[in-house]
XYZ file of C-alpha atoms in Angstrom:
739
model
C -36.657 13.459 -20.747
C -35.297 14.060 -24.245
C -37.417 17.224 -24.592
C -35.564 19.168 -27.271
C -37.888 22.169 -27.119
C -37.486 22.290 -23.351
C -33.715 22.136 -23.652
C -33.681 24.983 -26.181
C -36.010 27.084 -24.051
C -33.954 26.623 -20.888
C -30.705 27.440 -22.680
C -32.220 30.521 -24.316
C -33.288 31.791 -20.894
C -29.832 31.412 -19.370
C -29.649 27.863 -18.024
C -26.033 26.750 -17.674
C -25.208 23.771 -19.887
C -22.044 23.025 -17.912
C -23.940 21.933 -14.811
C -23.460 18.292 -13.842
C -25.904 15.742 -12.492
C -25.098 13.741 -9.328
C -25.846 10.020 -9.505
C -26.267 7.266 -6.939
C -22.681 6.026 -7.389
C -21.400 9.281 -5.908
C -20.181 10.620 -9.240
C -21.514 13.377 -11.461
C -22.293 13.364 -15.185
C -22.333 16.081 -17.807
C -25.642 16.732 -19.582
C -24.195 15.171 -22.736
C -23.451 11.989 -20.775
C -27.039 11.995 -19.471
C -28.409 12.369 -22.991
C -26.237 9.488 -24.222
C -27.289 7.336 -21.264
C -30.949 7.903 -22.171
C -30.400 7.406 -25.908
C -31.443 10.968 -26.813
C -29.226 11.325 -29.868
C -31.379 14.230 -31.125
C -30.007 16.372 -28.260
C -26.314 15.780 -28.899
C -25.619 18.524 -31.458
C -27.622 21.041 -29.470
C -25.633 20.359 -26.294
C -22.331 20.427 -28.152
C -23.262 23.801 -29.668
C -23.892 24.992 -26.113
C -20.238 24.314 -25.347
C -20.179 20.817 -23.866
C -17.408 18.338 -24.616
C -18.022 15.258 -26.740
C -16.030 13.338 -24.110
C -18.410 14.273 -21.305
C -17.449 15.755 -17.969
C -18.271 15.703 -14.291
C -16.380 13.325 -12.043
C -17.122 10.117 -13.955
C -14.477 8.627 -16.227
C -17.113 7.043 -18.478
C -17.604 8.958 -21.718
C -20.969 9.551 -23.417
C -19.961 6.996 -26.062
C -19.263 4.367 -23.398
C -22.602 5.145 -21.772
C -24.569 4.779 -24.996
C -22.761 1.521 -25.796
C -23.371 0.123 -22.311
C -27.110 0.720 -22.554
C -27.503 -0.530 -26.100
C -28.397 2.743 -27.846
C -26.971 1.893 -31.263
C -28.274 5.033 -32.998
C -26.759 7.206 -30.270
C -23.450 5.358 -30.616
C -23.425 6.081 -34.360
C -24.360 9.723 -33.790
C -21.562 10.187 -31.249
C -19.057 8.614 -33.625
C -20.224 10.972 -36.392
C -19.666 13.856 -33.958
C -16.066 12.645 -33.408
C -16.556 10.903 -30.096
C -13.365 8.988 -29.347
C -13.925 5.209 -29.485
C -10.412 4.558 -28.146
C -10.912 6.532 -24.924
C -10.525 4.335 -21.836
C -11.912 4.577 -18.327
C -9.773 4.027 -15.221
C -10.034 0.259 -15.731
C -8.880 0.363 -19.340
C -12.337 -0.202 -20.843
C -13.447 1.371 -24.123
C -16.973 1.767 -25.481
C -16.496 -1.587 -27.228
C -15.840 -3.248 -23.873
C -19.155 -1.970 -22.530
C -21.081 -3.079 -25.610
C -19.443 -6.531 -25.508
C -20.119 -6.893 -21.785
C -23.825 -6.296 -22.297
C -24.086 -8.266 -25.535
C -25.370 -5.310 -27.595
C -24.564 -6.603 -31.069
C -25.607 -3.487 -33.002
C -23.411 -1.291 -30.818
C -20.544 -3.754 -31.245
C -21.039 -3.626 -35.019
C -20.869 0.177 -34.995
C -17.742 0.280 -32.837
C -15.676 -2.521 -34.361
C -14.534 -0.590 -37.473
C -13.100 2.182 -35.270
C -11.758 0.085 -32.378
C -8.969 -2.131 -33.710
C -7.162 -4.576 -31.410
C -4.185 -2.288 -30.721
C -1.405 -3.397 -28.329
C -2.688 -0.971 -25.669
C -6.036 -2.760 -25.700
C -4.454 -6.205 -25.574
C -2.449 -5.680 -22.373
C -5.504 -6.048 -20.143
C -9.062 -7.348 -20.083
C -10.242 -7.310 -23.717
C -13.798 -7.159 -25.092
C -13.337 -10.866 -25.886
C -12.823 -11.609 -22.180
C -15.987 -9.701 -21.284
C -18.142 -11.312 -23.940
C -16.811 -14.726 -22.882
C -17.543 -14.120 -19.197
C -21.106 -13.062 -19.972
C -21.687 -15.842 -22.497
C -22.352 -13.721 -25.602
C -21.345 -16.123 -28.385
C -22.756 -13.855 -31.108
C -20.531 -11.007 -29.926
C -17.548 -13.382 -29.904
C -18.305 -14.123 -33.565
C -18.268 -10.397 -34.311
C -15.021 -9.760 -32.424
C -13.227 -12.740 -33.973
C -14.330 -11.603 -37.421
C -12.795 -8.182 -36.758
C -9.442 -9.668 -35.794
C -9.658 -9.566 -32.016
C -7.513 -12.461 -30.725
C -9.251 -15.230 -28.816
C -6.224 -16.106 -26.684
C -5.136 -12.712 -25.315
C -4.215 -12.656 -21.626
C -5.297 -10.078 -19.063
C -3.102 -8.834 -16.194
C -3.917 -12.001 -14.222
C -2.913 -14.204 -17.149
C -6.508 -15.201 -17.872
C -7.513 -15.992 -21.446
C -11.103 -15.538 -22.671
C -11.557 -19.261 -22.057
C -10.674 -18.725 -18.397
C -13.293 -15.973 -18.267
C -15.907 -18.147 -19.927
C -15.153 -20.995 -17.517
C -15.311 -18.643 -14.516
C -18.724 -17.467 -15.668
C -19.951 -21.018 -16.172
C -20.500 -20.343 -19.882
C -20.162 -23.857 -21.286
C -21.316 -22.836 -24.762
C -18.626 -20.150 -24.935
C -15.965 -22.584 -23.748
C -16.995 -25.048 -26.466
C -17.013 -22.283 -29.075
C -13.494 -21.211 -28.069
C -12.229 -24.817 -28.101
C -13.615 -25.270 -31.620
C -11.539 -22.262 -32.663
C -8.285 -23.606 -31.283
C -8.511 -22.567 -27.647
C -6.078 -24.422 -25.386
C -7.787 -25.942 -22.341
C -4.410 -26.578 -20.694
C -3.232 -22.952 -20.741
C -2.555 -21.662 -17.205
C -3.073 -18.180 -15.795
C -0.743 -16.432 -13.330
C -2.221 -18.446 -10.464
C -1.478 -21.683 -12.333
C -5.137 -22.325 -13.187
C -6.315 -23.817 -16.454
C -9.787 -22.811 -17.696
C -11.154 -26.024 -16.169
C -9.464 -25.210 -12.863
C -10.992 -21.738 -13.059
C -14.401 -23.308 -13.563
C -13.847 -25.461 -10.470
C -12.721 -22.475 -8.391
C -15.795 -20.484 -9.419
C -18.102 -23.403 -8.632
C -16.552 -23.785 -5.165
C -16.881 -20.070 -4.481
C -20.538 -20.145 -5.472
C -21.287 -23.359 -3.577
C -22.382 -25.063 -6.790
C -22.049 -28.757 -5.940
C -23.109 -29.949 -9.388
C -20.575 -27.590 -10.955
C -17.826 -28.850 -8.637
C -18.623 -32.486 -9.480
C -18.741 -31.723 -13.191
C -15.391 -29.897 -13.190
C -13.716 -32.632 -11.133
C -15.153 -35.352 -13.375
C -13.687 -33.583 -16.414
C -10.218 -33.343 -14.935
C -10.077 -30.099 -12.957
C -7.341 -30.215 -10.341
C -8.643 -29.986 -6.773
C -5.192 -29.109 -5.423
C -5.104 -25.689 -7.098
C -5.031 -22.742 -4.705
C -6.749 -19.371 -4.867
C -4.813 -16.096 -4.384
C -6.411 -13.594 -1.993
C -6.243 -9.832 -1.563
C -4.126 -10.388 1.566
C -1.311 -11.767 -0.586
C -1.717 -15.392 0.537
C -3.385 -18.321 -1.193
C -6.113 -20.668 0.034
C -6.968 -24.258 -0.737
C -10.406 -24.920 -2.214
C -11.459 -26.459 1.110
C -10.528 -23.198 2.838
C -12.558 -21.277 0.254
C -15.576 -23.520 0.811
C -15.274 -23.152 4.590
C -14.947 -19.368 4.410
C -18.133 -19.219 2.334
C -20.053 -21.598 4.596
C -20.476 -24.255 1.907
C -20.398 -27.252 4.253
C -22.128 -29.392 1.607
C -18.884 -29.282 -0.433
C -16.504 -30.404 2.311
C -16.787 -34.183 1.942
C -16.639 -33.922 -1.834
C -13.407 -31.902 -1.717
C -11.873 -34.181 0.909
C -12.687 -37.199 -1.264
C -10.866 -35.406 -4.080
C -7.718 -35.488 -1.951
C -7.642 -32.164 -0.112
C -6.477 -31.819 3.482
C -8.886 -31.000 6.300
C -6.268 -28.492 7.511
C -6.321 -26.560 4.254
C -3.308 -25.550 2.202
C -1.875 -22.759 0.103
C 0.337 -20.161 1.754
C -2.127 -19.056 4.427
C -1.606 -20.225 7.992
C -5.331 -20.228 8.666
C -7.180 -23.520 8.573
C -10.634 -24.056 7.062
C -11.971 -24.355 10.617
C -10.569 -20.926 11.509
C -12.129 -19.372 8.409
C -15.535 -20.883 9.099
C -15.367 -19.705 12.720
C -14.282 -16.192 11.741
C -17.161 -15.839 9.299
C -19.770 -17.224 11.676
C -20.676 -20.380 9.774
C -21.668 -22.541 12.753
C -22.924 -25.470 10.666
C -19.660 -25.498 8.722
C -17.682 -25.402 11.977
C -19.606 -28.437 13.233
C -19.161 -30.247 9.924
C -15.396 -29.632 9.954
C -15.145 -30.878 13.536
C -17.081 -34.015 12.547
C -14.565 -34.458 9.716
C -11.705 -34.284 12.280
C -10.624 -30.698 11.689
C -8.151 -29.775 14.431
C -9.577 -27.134 16.807
C -6.207 -26.749 18.562
C -4.304 -25.740 15.414
C -2.807 -22.244 15.707
C -1.866 -19.625 13.133
C 1.375 -17.615 13.270
C -0.139 -15.319 15.916
C -1.122 -18.237 18.141
C -4.824 -17.935 17.349
C -7.109 -20.969 17.196
C -10.538 -21.220 15.615
C -11.974 -20.287 19.016
C -10.028 -17.009 18.947
C -11.562 -16.081 15.595
C -15.079 -16.948 16.730
C -14.595 -14.971 19.959
C -13.148 -12.006 18.054
C -16.248 -11.721 15.895
C -18.697 -12.563 18.686
C -20.122 -15.625 16.916
C -21.725 -17.362 19.887
C -22.878 -20.493 18.051
C -19.377 -21.073 16.706
C -17.939 -20.485 20.190
C -20.415 -23.012 21.612
C -19.341 -25.608 19.049
C -15.632 -25.056 19.681
C -15.521 -24.761 23.483
C -15.887 -28.502 24.225
C -12.852 -29.259 22.053
C -10.682 -26.222 22.902
C -9.756 -26.378 26.586
C -7.623 -23.645 28.197
C -4.333 -25.513 27.926
C -1.037 -23.882 29.056
C -0.016 -23.376 25.422
C -3.124 -21.275 24.855
C -2.603 -19.264 28.042
C 0.890 -17.985 27.212
C -0.362 -15.402 24.742
C -3.483 -13.602 23.621
C -6.410 -15.775 24.818
C -9.954 -15.883 23.432
C -10.934 -13.968 26.587
C -8.638 -11.085 25.567
C -10.142 -11.112 22.095
C -13.755 -11.144 23.249
C -13.010 -8.393 25.785
C -11.544 -6.092 23.157
C -14.515 -6.708 20.884
C -17.009 -6.083 23.685
C -18.718 -9.467 23.444
C -20.032 -10.007 26.984
C -22.096 -13.032 25.943
C -18.946 -14.722 24.621
C -17.147 -13.887 27.874
C -19.949 -15.666 29.726
C -19.423 -18.722 27.521
C -15.640 -18.717 27.960
C -15.796 -18.225 31.732
C -18.307 -21.053 31.985
C -15.877 -23.327 30.153
C -13.038 -22.549 32.555
C -11.090 -19.951 30.582
C -9.365 -17.638 33.128
C -10.370 -13.984 33.159
C -7.017 -12.633 34.399
C -4.476 -14.260 32.067
C -1.706 -11.967 30.786
C -0.484 -11.889 27.205
C 3.106 -11.217 26.122
C 2.617 -7.465 26.691
C 1.339 -8.117 30.197
C -2.188 -7.111 29.256
C -5.128 -8.778 30.984
C -8.553 -9.073 29.350
C -9.534 -6.000 31.358
C -6.739 -4.031 29.676
C -8.153 -5.072 26.317
C -11.703 -4.203 27.247
C -10.489 -0.781 28.393
C -8.420 -0.293 25.221
C -11.499 -1.053 23.135
C -13.628 1.338 25.170
C -15.859 -1.578 26.232
C -17.182 -0.214 29.527
C -19.736 -3.005 29.899
C -16.992 -5.616 29.557
C -14.810 -3.815 32.107
C -17.703 -3.730 34.573
C -18.452 -7.411 33.918
C -14.810 -8.333 34.584
C -14.682 -6.216 37.763
C -17.806 -7.962 39.055
C -15.965 -11.252 38.588
C -12.898 -10.228 40.562
C -10.859 -8.350 37.964
C -8.119 -6.155 39.434
C -8.242 -2.586 38.117
C -4.781 -1.826 39.538
C -2.917 -4.576 37.670
C -0.235 -3.113 35.388
C 0.923 -4.360 32.003
C 4.531 -4.345 30.818
C 4.263 -0.640 29.945
C 3.116 0.119 33.477
C -0.487 0.819 32.475
C -3.475 -0.275 34.529
C -6.763 -1.027 32.734
C -7.984 2.430 33.740
C -4.810 3.981 32.323
C -5.400 2.034 29.122
C -8.946 3.379 28.967
C -7.554 6.909 29.298
C -4.980 6.319 26.563
C -7.653 5.011 24.186
C -9.937 7.964 24.921
C -7.100 10.414 24.198
C -6.203 8.628 20.956
C -9.825 8.790 19.816
C -10.357 12.388 20.943
C -13.148 11.332 23.296
C -13.314 14.232 25.762
C -16.072 12.671 27.856
C -14.072 9.436 28.024
C -10.936 11.319 29.088
C -12.828 13.168 31.832
C -14.452 9.955 33.023
C -11.152 8.046 33.197
C -9.397 10.910 34.997
C -12.276 11.297 37.458
C -12.023 7.588 38.288
C -8.298 7.727 38.980
C -6.523 7.155 35.662
C -2.996 8.545 35.737
C -2.425 11.347 33.204
C 1.357 11.023 33.494
C 1.465 7.593 31.837
C 3.255 7.430 28.498
C 2.449 5.535 25.332
C 5.064 3.356 23.579
C 5.320 3.859 19.810
C 6.476 1.720 16.907
C 9.592 3.915 16.660
C 10.730 2.638 20.060
C 10.115 5.876 21.951
C 7.258 6.849 24.235
C 4.924 9.852 24.101
C 3.046 11.769 26.744
C -0.730 11.892 26.405
C -0.465 15.562 25.423
C 1.844 14.554 22.565
C -0.657 11.887 21.508
C -3.495 14.418 21.507
C -1.428 16.908 19.499
C -0.376 14.305 16.937
C -4.028 13.405 16.341
C -5.189 17.022 16.162
C -7.373 16.822 19.275
C -6.910 20.432 20.387
C -10.082 20.212 22.501
C -8.193 17.892 24.879
C -5.152 20.101 25.450
C -6.415 22.288 28.303
C -7.953 19.288 30.034
C -4.657 17.368 29.955
C -2.649 20.401 31.049
C -5.034 20.883 33.976
C -4.346 17.262 34.862
C -0.681 18.165 35.303
C 0.975 17.401 31.971
C 3.702 19.584 30.470
C 3.090 21.696 27.380
C 6.450 20.417 26.115
C 5.365 16.794 26.248
C 7.240 13.953 27.872
C 8.160 10.317 27.506
C 11.391 9.389 25.767
C 10.711 11.212 22.489
C 12.494 14.488 21.817
C 9.584 15.779 19.735
C 7.297 18.251 21.474
C 3.508 18.280 21.058
C 3.904 21.418 18.931
C 6.322 19.634 16.582
C 3.951 16.700 16.307
C 0.937 18.873 15.481
C 2.980 20.800 12.899
C 4.265 17.624 11.273
C 0.758 16.229 10.906
C -0.738 19.445 9.563
C -3.094 20.226 12.440
C -3.083 24.018 12.126
C -5.786 24.615 14.745
C -3.853 22.459 17.205
C -0.653 24.370 16.443
C -2.430 27.649 17.189
C -3.958 26.233 20.378
C -0.557 25.024 21.610
C 0.995 28.406 20.897
C -1.836 30.094 22.823
C -1.055 27.706 25.690
C 2.612 28.848 25.596
C 4.080 25.915 23.717
C 7.675 26.810 22.819
C 8.122 27.234 19.047
C 11.907 27.546 19.441
C 12.352 24.152 21.098
C 14.579 21.829 19.053
C 14.808 18.058 18.787
C 18.117 16.164 18.740
C 18.577 17.065 15.054
C 18.077 20.778 15.709
C 14.613 20.831 14.163
C 11.845 23.114 15.413
C 8.118 22.843 14.793
C 8.645 25.097 11.759
C 11.051 22.556 10.264
C 8.432 19.816 10.526
C 5.681 21.966 9.031
C 8.022 22.978 6.185
C 8.982 19.383 5.438
C 5.374 18.351 4.976
C 4.348 21.513 3.124
C 1.659 22.427 5.656
C 1.241 26.082 4.749
C -1.290 26.951 7.455
C 0.994 25.539 10.129
C 3.936 27.433 8.644
C 1.868 30.636 8.692
C 1.048 30.128 12.373
C 4.665 29.420 13.328
C 6.525 32.051 11.299
C 5.688 35.039 13.549
C 7.147 33.222 16.563
C 10.097 31.477 14.868
C 12.509 34.128 13.602
C 15.703 33.186 11.748
C 17.991 33.451 14.772
C 21.723 32.580 14.502
C 21.108 29.309 16.382
C 18.673 28.245 13.666
C 20.998 29.282 10.853
C 23.976 27.148 11.855
C 22.406 23.941 10.566
C 19.628 22.618 8.379
C 17.072 25.447 8.124
C 13.367 25.231 7.276
C 14.364 26.624 3.871
C 16.606 23.603 3.293
C 13.757 21.315 4.298
C 11.141 22.951 2.073
C 13.612 22.978 -0.841
C 14.433 19.288 -0.540
C 10.756 18.321 -0.453
C 9.738 20.696 -3.244
C 7.332 23.038 -1.442
C 7.627 26.294 -3.397
C 4.651 27.858 -1.594
C 6.395 27.301 1.742
C 9.584 28.829 0.328
C 7.549 31.919 -0.541
C 6.318 32.098 3.050
C 9.781 31.626 4.551
C 11.418 34.170 2.258
C 8.685 36.667 3.083
C 9.443 36.210 6.782
C 13.136 36.935 6.300
C 14.579 33.425 6.259
C 17.729 33.547 4.071
C 17.727 31.496 0.887
C 21.496 30.913 0.846
C 22.211 29.649 4.370
C 24.583 26.686 4.592
C 24.124 23.580 6.712
C 26.955 21.657 8.400
C 27.853 20.026 5.053
C 28.019 23.394 3.339
C 24.833 22.691 1.394
C 22.603 25.613 0.458
C 18.852 25.191 -0.091
C 19.614 24.978 -3.803
C 21.858 21.975 -3.174
C 18.996 20.326 -1.325
C 16.439 21.157 -4.009
C 18.781 19.679 -6.622
C 19.386 16.573 -4.508
C 15.635 16.067 -4.218
C 15.134 16.503 -7.951
C 12.931 19.561 -7.316
C 13.467 21.450 -10.578
C 10.752 24.006 -9.826
C 12.391 24.862 -6.510
C 15.804 25.204 -8.140
C 14.339 27.575 -10.734
C 12.561 29.559 -8.021
C 15.802 29.922 -6.048
C 17.747 30.960 -9.164
C 15.138 33.647 -9.913
C 15.774 35.014 -6.417
C 19.527 35.277 -6.832
C 20.624 31.745 -6.015
C 24.154 30.925 -7.202
C 24.302 27.709 -9.227
C 28.111 27.666 -8.979
C 28.308 27.711 -5.180
C 30.090 24.638 -3.794
C 29.446 22.663 -0.618
C 32.122 21.158 1.631
C 32.579 18.273 -0.814
C 33.152 20.720 -3.668
C 29.773 20.018 -5.278
C 27.627 22.629 -6.962
C 23.840 22.157 -6.815
C 23.959 20.565 -10.274
C 26.740 18.238 -9.128
C 24.613 17.357 -6.105
C 21.728 16.494 -8.406
C 24.033 14.214 -10.407
C 25.404 12.547 -7.269
C 21.887 11.883 -5.966
C 20.761 10.453 -9.309
C 23.771 8.090 -9.367
C 23.135 6.966 -5.797
C 19.494 6.228 -6.640
C 20.284 4.521 -9.950
C 18.179 7.086 -11.819
C 19.479 6.883 -15.388
C 17.193 9.615 -16.724
C 18.287 11.876 -13.873
C 21.967 11.170 -14.572
C 21.545 11.966 -18.270
C 19.632 15.147 -17.496
C 22.245 16.419 -15.022
C 25.131 15.623 -17.371
C 23.364 17.289 -20.301
C 22.970 20.464 -18.221
C 26.634 20.622 -17.257
C 27.054 18.583 -14.086
C 30.653 17.459 -13.623
C 31.067 13.681 -13.776
C 34.523 13.895 -12.197
C 33.206 15.007 -8.809
C 33.784 12.534 -6.004
C 31.627 11.439 -3.095
C 32.863 11.444 0.505
C 32.410 8.088 2.253
C 31.804 7.080 5.853
C 35.454 5.997 6.158
C 36.723 9.510 5.474
C 37.742 8.730 1.901
C 36.132 9.720 -1.380
C 35.057 7.621 -4.337
C 34.190 8.324 -7.958
C 30.634 8.254 -9.279
C 31.475 5.024 -11.113
C 32.594 3.450 -7.850
C 29.369 4.523 -6.157
C 27.285 3.151 -9.026
C 29.127 -0.166 -8.674
C 28.602 -0.159 -4.901
C 24.862 0.312 -5.461
C 24.653 -2.387 -8.134
C 23.578 0.114 -10.807
C 25.208 -1.621 -13.763
C 22.889 0.234 -16.159
C 24.800 3.449 -15.341
C 28.305 2.144 -16.021
C 28.562 2.765 -19.772
C 26.952 6.179 -19.412
C 29.489 7.265 -16.775
C 32.407 5.840 -18.739
C 31.241 7.767 -21.812
C 31.259 10.871 -19.601
C 34.986 10.348 -19.074
C 35.282 8.382 -15.846
C 37.862 5.639 -15.356
C 36.875 1.971 -15.141
C 39.264 1.752 -12.181
C 37.428 4.418 -10.199
C 38.935 7.455 -8.546
C 38.833 9.634 -5.469
C 41.038 8.828 -2.477
C 39.792 5.271 -1.980
C 41.969 2.391 -3.168
C 38.908 0.243 -3.828
C 38.100 -0.131 -7.513
C 34.514 -0.236 -8.791
C 34.995 -3.962 -9.428
C 36.062 -4.553 -5.821
C 33.090 -2.542 -4.575
C 30.583 -4.480 -6.676
C 32.128 -7.772 -5.570
C 32.126 -6.759 -1.905
C 28.415 -5.913 -2.031
C 27.403 -9.050 -3.893
C 26.254 -7.425 -7.152
C 27.058 -10.279 -9.550
C 25.512 -8.637 -12.618
C 27.531 -5.485 -11.956
C 30.716 -7.544 -11.560
C 30.074 -9.192 -14.940
C 29.310 -5.842 -16.552
C 32.536 -4.319 -15.207
C 34.559 -7.284 -16.450
C 32.937 -6.895 -19.882
C 33.969 -3.233 -19.755
C 37.598 -4.310 -19.048
C 37.679 -3.696 -15.331
C 40.909 -5.182 -13.973
C 40.244 -8.213 -11.729
C 43.924 -8.365 -10.726
C 44.053 -4.845 -9.303
C 44.890 -4.799 -5.593
C 44.151 -2.376 -2.809
C 46.739 -0.986 -0.387
C 46.907 -4.167 1.695
C 47.313 -6.448 -1.274
C 43.747 -7.707 -1.561
C 42.511 -8.496 -5.045
C 38.925 -9.046 -6.068
C 38.970 -12.654 -4.944
C 41.154 -14.552 -2.481
C 40.584 -18.284 -2.371
C 41.522 -20.388 0.610
C 41.365 -24.136 0.135
C 40.768 -26.199 3.231
C 40.741 -29.967 3.005
C 39.051 -31.831 5.811
C 39.343 -35.605 5.974
C 36.795 -37.458 8.051
C 37.058 -41.237 8.486
C 33.833 -43.067 9.346
C 34.229 -46.870 9.541
C 35.865 -47.745 6.229
C 34.481 -44.747 4.359
C 36.702 -41.767 3.659
C 34.780 -38.577 3.043
C 36.578 -35.568 1.618
C 35.038 -32.185 2.217
C 36.564 -29.409 0.125
C 35.797 -25.907 1.281
C 36.900 -23.903 -1.698
C 35.921 -20.399 -0.837
C 36.378 -17.832 1.816
C 36.138 -14.500 0.058
C 37.103 -11.305 1.784
C 37.814 -7.792 0.628
């Protein structure tokens, strides 16, 4: 309320000035930010004396100065500047107080901020105050900014100039003003749009027919496409269809666009209209000869999209022109889609039009499988009433009831699991995964942290150690995903903490890799450092490589040795160095770790760090390791049983930026180790042309040969003569390179 006496009184009686105020946006503001927002400049000094920061606080990234500028409190802006508020501070979107003042057109605030907010390079790499003023149509602010030296042609990250922004906002006066000051109407942004194109795009998006006509009449290009968040681009007809602007369709078609759309998307305007439920647009596109049988890369038609979303009017419009042809029955049908979405009314429509209710897709799933997978009990019942077979199995051997059980387990729905089991679902079914292995339902429950399902599934006959083709137990899965309560529950149910996967990893390994301290704490008492666990990669190695110092503390406290070697002779310090985990290396050194210990390849931890940096092309990492004493002459063992120099490995990886650095460190341009392949041969073999050129510039020998006489390039010339009528065609195949 700006009540200075009240503020003083509350502070004198012990109120805490550091409290923050929650706002509707889900953020919190400091009291200084609140005062600036309200324009209570008379409170600023008092709150600062109470210990608050001039830059605000709470969870918002908007400073008090930005807030005052945004709401046009010029006196508060001046007061904050006098109190050393930072005018160059930026929020998460790169906006300063000047941006906010320009956006809102607050000329007095702009005037106060301009002398202390110069157009520095940092402010010119993104959306500038000129862009914002242009978009909002504040010509007076543009005059101020131009007078202070802010460029009128700067580009934002999308390549838009202020003229693009003005055009997008429909600010004709601003566009004219910018043109009068030398603005280029033909300049294109990253999407290839000129300001006039941008105006057209905006008009199409907003359904502004007059704006579309005006832009087209003045030369905007209708064939421009619009990039989307999905990484594809749409034609303007597709944009209009997706927005339901059927009144623009004929106009855009007359301008030369295709009824089937364009850009890089494989979805037609008809599909977009159907997906978004624009029935009138669907009908208009059909009247304009849009193809209802066109399919996207997944085999979906417009009818699929309408069925997916449950848009009955769109389905009704499309059914007469989308019969259930064989091509549409070989994959996911609209009936599958509607079943998964639970749209019984759409199923009624599709069945009435002759679409079969038992078709199988490429995974062998029927619509009933999809209804069950989506937990759509009403759809399952509807399909059963119409002759659906609940015992039909898909390619994974699951019946619809099995699929219902799987979905209930995945979602942690205990009532759903009980219901499916009571009705005959088979608990022993397994679930295929993206990794190409299958999991038992107990493994699925553990991976999702559904410990409340464990006893129920065990009572149904499943094994505590899981099943399927995976070698990971439920306990490993719960530990990997950080479900500490599930880990404890599995241990209480006699899950074996000493079980190992094919790599020799236990549940403790997985918890250590992810840094899940609570899981580690639960597993440590039942996973002692036995000899079997010390012959390979230990949890200490894992935690070191991934940089989890807190887990290392836990493991060391439980007696796990910090110097154990894996099968390559690597200690945890080698692994910490390889992972670039400096803090872990320091921690291990403080606890007696030996920085000179060598692995089977003869590498110390520092050498290992250097090797890893070279392999990853990390120039800063290479410099750092060399500066701290790593040995550049170490070699790297290869899969063929040989060894190569670091320069050879850099060449193999195409890291030409490392070559000079490694040569300066004393390595030979011709490589080293036991391999007879030079760095130049290695770069050539792996197709790194820039690295080949760099090595030649560094005097790498192109005539060097390996042990079987192969040089960098062997050319075989084959001449093939083909006589056709009286023509003689010579084909010269000049290259067949091998190494």
